CSV table of C-alpha atoms in Angstrom, one decimal:
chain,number,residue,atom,x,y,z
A,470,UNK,CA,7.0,3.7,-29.2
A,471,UNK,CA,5.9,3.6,-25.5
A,472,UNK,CA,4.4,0.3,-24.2
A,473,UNK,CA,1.3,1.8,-21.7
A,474,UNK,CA,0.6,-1.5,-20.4
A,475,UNK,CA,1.1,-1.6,-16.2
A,476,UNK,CA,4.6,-3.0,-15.5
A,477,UNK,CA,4.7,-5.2,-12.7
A,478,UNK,CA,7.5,-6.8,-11.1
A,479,UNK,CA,7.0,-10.1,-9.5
A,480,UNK,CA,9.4,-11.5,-6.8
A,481,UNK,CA,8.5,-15.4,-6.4
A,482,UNK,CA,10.7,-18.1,-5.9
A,483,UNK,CA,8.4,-21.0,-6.3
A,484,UNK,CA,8.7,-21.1,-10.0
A,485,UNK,CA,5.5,-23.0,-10.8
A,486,UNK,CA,2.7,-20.5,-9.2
A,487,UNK,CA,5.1,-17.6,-10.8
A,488,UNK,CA,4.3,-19.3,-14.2
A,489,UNK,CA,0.8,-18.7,-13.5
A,490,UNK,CA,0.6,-15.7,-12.1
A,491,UNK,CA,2.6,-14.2,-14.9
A,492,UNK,CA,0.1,-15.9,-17.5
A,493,UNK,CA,-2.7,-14.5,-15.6
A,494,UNK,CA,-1.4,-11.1,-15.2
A,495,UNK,CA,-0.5,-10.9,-19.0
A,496,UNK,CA,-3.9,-12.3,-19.9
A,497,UNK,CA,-5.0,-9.3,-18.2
A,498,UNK,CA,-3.4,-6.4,-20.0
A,499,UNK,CA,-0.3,-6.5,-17.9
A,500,UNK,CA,3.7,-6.8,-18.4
A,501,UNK,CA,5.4,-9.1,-15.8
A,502,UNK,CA,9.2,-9.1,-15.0
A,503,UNK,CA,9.5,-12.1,-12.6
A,504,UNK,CA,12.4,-12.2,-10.5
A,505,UNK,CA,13.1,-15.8,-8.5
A,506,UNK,CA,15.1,-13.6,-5.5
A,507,UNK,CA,15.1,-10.3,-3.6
A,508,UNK,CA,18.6,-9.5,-4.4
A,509,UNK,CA,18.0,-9.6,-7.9
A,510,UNK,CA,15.0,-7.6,-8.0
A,511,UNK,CA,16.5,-5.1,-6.2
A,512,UNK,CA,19.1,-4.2,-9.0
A,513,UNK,CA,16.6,-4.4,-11.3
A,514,UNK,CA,14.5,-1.5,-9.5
A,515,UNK,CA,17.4,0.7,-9.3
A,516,UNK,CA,17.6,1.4,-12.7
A,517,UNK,CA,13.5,0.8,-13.9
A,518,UNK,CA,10.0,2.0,-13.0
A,519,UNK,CA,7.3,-0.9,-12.0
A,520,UNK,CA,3.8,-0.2,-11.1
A,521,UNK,CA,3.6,-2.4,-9.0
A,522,UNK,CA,5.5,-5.2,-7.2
A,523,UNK,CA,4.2,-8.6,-6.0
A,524,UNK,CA,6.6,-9.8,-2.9
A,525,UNK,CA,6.6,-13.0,-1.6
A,526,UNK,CA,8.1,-13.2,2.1
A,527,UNK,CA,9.7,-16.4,2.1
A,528,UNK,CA,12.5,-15.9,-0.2
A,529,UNK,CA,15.3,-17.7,-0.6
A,530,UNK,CA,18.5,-15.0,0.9
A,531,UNK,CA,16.7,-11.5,1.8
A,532,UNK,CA,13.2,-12.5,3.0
A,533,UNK,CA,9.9,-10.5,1.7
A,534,UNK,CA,10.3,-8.4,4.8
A,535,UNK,CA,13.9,-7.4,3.8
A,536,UNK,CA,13.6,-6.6,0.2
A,537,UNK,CA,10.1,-4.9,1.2
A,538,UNK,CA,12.2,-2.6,3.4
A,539,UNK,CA,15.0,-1.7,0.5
A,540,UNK,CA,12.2,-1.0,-1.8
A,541,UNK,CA,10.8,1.5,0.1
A,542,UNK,CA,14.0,3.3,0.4
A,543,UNK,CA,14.4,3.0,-3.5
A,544,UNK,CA,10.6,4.0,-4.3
A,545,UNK,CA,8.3,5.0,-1.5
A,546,UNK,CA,5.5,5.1,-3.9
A,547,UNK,CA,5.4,2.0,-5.5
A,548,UNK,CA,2.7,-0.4,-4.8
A,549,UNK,CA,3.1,-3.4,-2.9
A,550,UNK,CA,1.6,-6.4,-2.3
A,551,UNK,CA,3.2,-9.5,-0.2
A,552,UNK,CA,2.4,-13.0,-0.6
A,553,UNK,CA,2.7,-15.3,2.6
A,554,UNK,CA,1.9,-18.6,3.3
A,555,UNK,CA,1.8,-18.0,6.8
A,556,UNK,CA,-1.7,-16.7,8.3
A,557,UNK,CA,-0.6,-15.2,11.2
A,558,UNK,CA,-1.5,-11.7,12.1
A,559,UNK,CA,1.9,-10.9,12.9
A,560,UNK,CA,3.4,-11.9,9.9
A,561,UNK,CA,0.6,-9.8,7.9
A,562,UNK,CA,1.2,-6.5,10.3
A,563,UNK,CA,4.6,-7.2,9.8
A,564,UNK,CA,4.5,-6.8,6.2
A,565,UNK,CA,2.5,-3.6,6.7
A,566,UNK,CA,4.7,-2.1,9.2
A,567,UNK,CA,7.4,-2.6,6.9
A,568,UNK,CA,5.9,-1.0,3.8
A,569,UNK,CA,3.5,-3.4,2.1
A,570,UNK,CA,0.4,-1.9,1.2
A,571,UNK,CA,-1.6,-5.2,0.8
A,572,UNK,CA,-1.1,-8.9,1.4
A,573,UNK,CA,-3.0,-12.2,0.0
A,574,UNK,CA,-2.7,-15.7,1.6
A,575,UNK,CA,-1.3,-18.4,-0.1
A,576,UNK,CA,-3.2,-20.4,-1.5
A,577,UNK,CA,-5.4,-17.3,-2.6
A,578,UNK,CA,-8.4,-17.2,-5.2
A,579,UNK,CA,-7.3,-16.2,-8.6
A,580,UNK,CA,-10.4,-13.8,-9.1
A,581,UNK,CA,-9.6,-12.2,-5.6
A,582,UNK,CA,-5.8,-11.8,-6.6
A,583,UNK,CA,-6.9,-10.2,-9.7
A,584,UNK,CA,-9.2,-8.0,-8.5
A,585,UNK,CA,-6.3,-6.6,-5.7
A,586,UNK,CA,-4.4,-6.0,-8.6
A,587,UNK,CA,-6.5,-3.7,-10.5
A,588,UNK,CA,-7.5,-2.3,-7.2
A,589,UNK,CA,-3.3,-1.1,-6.9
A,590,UNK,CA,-3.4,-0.2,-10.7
A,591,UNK,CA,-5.7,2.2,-10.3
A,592,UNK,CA,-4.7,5.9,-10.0
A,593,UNK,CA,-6.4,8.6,-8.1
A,594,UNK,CA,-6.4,11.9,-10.2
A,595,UNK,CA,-6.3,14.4,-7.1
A,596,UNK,CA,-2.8,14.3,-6.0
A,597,UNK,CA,-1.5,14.8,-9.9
A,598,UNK,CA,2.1,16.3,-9.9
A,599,UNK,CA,1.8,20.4,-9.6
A,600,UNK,CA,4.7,23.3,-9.4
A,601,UNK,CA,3.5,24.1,-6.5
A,602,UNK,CA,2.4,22.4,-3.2
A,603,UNK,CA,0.5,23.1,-0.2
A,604,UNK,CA,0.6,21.2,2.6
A,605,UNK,CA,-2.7,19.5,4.9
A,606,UNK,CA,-1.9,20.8,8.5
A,607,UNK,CA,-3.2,18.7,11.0
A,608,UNK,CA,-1.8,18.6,15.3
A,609,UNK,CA,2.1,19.4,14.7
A,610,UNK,CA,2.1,17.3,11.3
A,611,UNK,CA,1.6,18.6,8.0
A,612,UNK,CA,0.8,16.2,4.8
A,613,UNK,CA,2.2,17.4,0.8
A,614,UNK,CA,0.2,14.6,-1.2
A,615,UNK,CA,1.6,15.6,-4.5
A,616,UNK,CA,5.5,15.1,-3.2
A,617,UNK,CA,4.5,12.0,-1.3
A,618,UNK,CA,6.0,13.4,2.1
A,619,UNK,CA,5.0,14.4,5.5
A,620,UNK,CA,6.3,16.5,8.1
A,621,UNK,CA,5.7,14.8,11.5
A,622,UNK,CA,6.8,15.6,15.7
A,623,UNK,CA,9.5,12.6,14.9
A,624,UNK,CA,10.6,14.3,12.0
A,625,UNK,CA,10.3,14.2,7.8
A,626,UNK,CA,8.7,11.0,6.9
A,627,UNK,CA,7.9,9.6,2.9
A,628,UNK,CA,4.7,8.3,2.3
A,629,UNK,CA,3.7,5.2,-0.2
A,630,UNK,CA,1.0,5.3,-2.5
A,631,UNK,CA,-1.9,3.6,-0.5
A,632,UNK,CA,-1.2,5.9,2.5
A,633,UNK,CA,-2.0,9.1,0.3
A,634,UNK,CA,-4.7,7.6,-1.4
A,635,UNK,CA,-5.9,6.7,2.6
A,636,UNK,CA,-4.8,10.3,3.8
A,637,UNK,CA,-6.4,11.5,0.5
A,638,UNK,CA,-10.0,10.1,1.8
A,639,UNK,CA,-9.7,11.4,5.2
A,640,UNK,CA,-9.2,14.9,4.6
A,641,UNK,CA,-11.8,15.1,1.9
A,642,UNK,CA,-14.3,13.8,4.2
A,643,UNK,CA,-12.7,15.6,7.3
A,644,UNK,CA,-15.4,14.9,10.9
A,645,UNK,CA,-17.5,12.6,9.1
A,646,UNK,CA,-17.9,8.5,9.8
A,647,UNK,CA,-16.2,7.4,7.1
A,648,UNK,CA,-17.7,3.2,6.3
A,649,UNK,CA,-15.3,0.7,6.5
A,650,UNK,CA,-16.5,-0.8,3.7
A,651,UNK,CA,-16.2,2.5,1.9
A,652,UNK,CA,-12.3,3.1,2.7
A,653,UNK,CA,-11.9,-0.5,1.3
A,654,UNK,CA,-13.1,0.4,-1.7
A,655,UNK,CA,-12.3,3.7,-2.6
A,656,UNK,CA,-8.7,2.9,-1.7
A,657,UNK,CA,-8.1,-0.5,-2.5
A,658,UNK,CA,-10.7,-1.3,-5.1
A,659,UNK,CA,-12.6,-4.4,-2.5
A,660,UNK,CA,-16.1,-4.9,-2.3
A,661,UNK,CA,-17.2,-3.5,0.7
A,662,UNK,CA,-18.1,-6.9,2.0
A,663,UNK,CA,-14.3,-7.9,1.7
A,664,UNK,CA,-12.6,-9.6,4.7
A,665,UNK,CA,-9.4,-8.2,5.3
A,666,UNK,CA,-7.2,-6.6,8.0
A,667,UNK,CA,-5.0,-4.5,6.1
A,668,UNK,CA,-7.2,-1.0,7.0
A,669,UNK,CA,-7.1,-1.7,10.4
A,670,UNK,CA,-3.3,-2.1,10.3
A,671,UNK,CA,-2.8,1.1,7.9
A,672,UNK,CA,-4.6,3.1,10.6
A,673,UNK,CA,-2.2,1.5,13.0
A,674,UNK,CA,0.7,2.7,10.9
A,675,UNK,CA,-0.7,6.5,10.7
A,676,UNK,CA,-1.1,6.7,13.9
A,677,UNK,CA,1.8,5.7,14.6
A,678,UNK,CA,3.5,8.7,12.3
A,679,UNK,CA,1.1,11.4,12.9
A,680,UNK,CA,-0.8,10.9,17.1
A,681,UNK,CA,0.9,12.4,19.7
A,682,UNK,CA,-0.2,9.2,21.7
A,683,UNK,CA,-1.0,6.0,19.2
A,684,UNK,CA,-2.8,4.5,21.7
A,685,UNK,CA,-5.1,7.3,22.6
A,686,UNK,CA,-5.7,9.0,19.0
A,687,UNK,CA,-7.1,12.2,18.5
A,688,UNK,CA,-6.4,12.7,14.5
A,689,UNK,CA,-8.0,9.0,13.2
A,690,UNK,CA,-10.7,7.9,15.4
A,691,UNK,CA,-12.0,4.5,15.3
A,692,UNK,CA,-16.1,4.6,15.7
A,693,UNK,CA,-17.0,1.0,16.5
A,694,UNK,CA,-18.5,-1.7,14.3
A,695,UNK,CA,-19.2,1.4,11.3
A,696,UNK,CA,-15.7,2.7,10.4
A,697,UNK,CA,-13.4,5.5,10.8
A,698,UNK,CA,-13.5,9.4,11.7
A,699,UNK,CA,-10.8,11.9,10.9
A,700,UNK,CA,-9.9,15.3,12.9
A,701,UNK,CA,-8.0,18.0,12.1
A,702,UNK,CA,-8.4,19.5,15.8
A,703,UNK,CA,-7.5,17.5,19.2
């Protein structure tokens, strides 16, 4: 018999607030595996699917930002979402730019945390697995959604789960303004009131793969204080 609950993987040495966070998560529907080190999750992954994985960076051995790394070269799907206790910006971008797809502050608000969660659960039907796949061609890069890959100026690049869903947004609503507040919740399941810098650094990151010049963009245009624009054409 198959167990359809969301299996999430939990990586969290502080064994106290894993306690809870596993109780919380299971009160909620899910199946936790907790893991008290990167190294052992690691094996773990090679050899069993997760829905999603909660990371905290400071581990003891590989930090967050190691083990978030290895992940993605295991399953560059898989949502993630990295716990730090450190507010910094550049710890947060850090994260990103290594693969997260979301991060929470320690100490965060349990509803908040849940929320995120079911915000990462949640599938989007469009990009369903199919025989056969076209690709979005946008500049010199073209985008296949359903395979999770991209074919970039730098080279072939794999794409994670939040970046499709973000990609997936964009070319549906190709030249118009596109809310914040909108991308936030479409792709990540916020209000649209919710505080948070993790669209502005995904933006960041495509750029980053897909503009000819990051810091001049022609492909994802910001349009200030309302959101974001996408263009197929320079």
């Amino acid at each position: 018999m198959t167990n359809d609950k969301p299996h999430i993987m939990l990586v969290e040495d502080e064994i106290h607030l894993a306690r809870g966070i596993c109780f919380n998560l299971e009160e909620e529907g899910c199946r936790v595996s907790h893991f008290d080190s990167g190294e052992k999750a690691l094996v773990t992954l090679e050899v069993e699917h997760f829905d999603l994985i909660i990371l905290d960076v400071m581990l003891p051995g590989m930090d967050g930002f190691q083990v978030c790394r290895a992940v993605r070269k295991l399953d560059p799907r898989v949502p993630i979402l990295m716990l730090t206790a450190r507010s910094e910006d550049s710890d947060r971008v850090e994260g990103l730019e290594n693969g997260a797809d979301d991060y929470l502050t320690k100490p965060f608000n349990l509803m908040e945390f849940l929320l995120r969660v079911k915000g990462m659960l949640r599938r989007s039907s469009w990009y369903r697995p199919d025989p056969v796949e076209e690709g979005y061609r946008f500049g010199a890069n073209e985008v296949f959604p359903l395979s999770y890959r991209a074919r970039t100026a730098q080279g072939e690049i794999d794409l994670t789960e939040m970046e499709v869903r973000v990609l997936a947004l964009f070319f549906q609503k190709e030249g118009e303004i596109i809310p914040r507040g909108e991308l936030l919740q479409s792709v990540w399941g916020y209000t649209s009131d919710t505080e948070t810098r993790t669209l502005d650094n995904f933006i960041v990151r495509l750029r980053r793969y897909f503009e000819p010049d990051p810091g001049k963009p022609i492909h994802f245009q910001t349009v200030r204080g309302v959101g974001y624009r996408f263009s197929r054409q320079a």
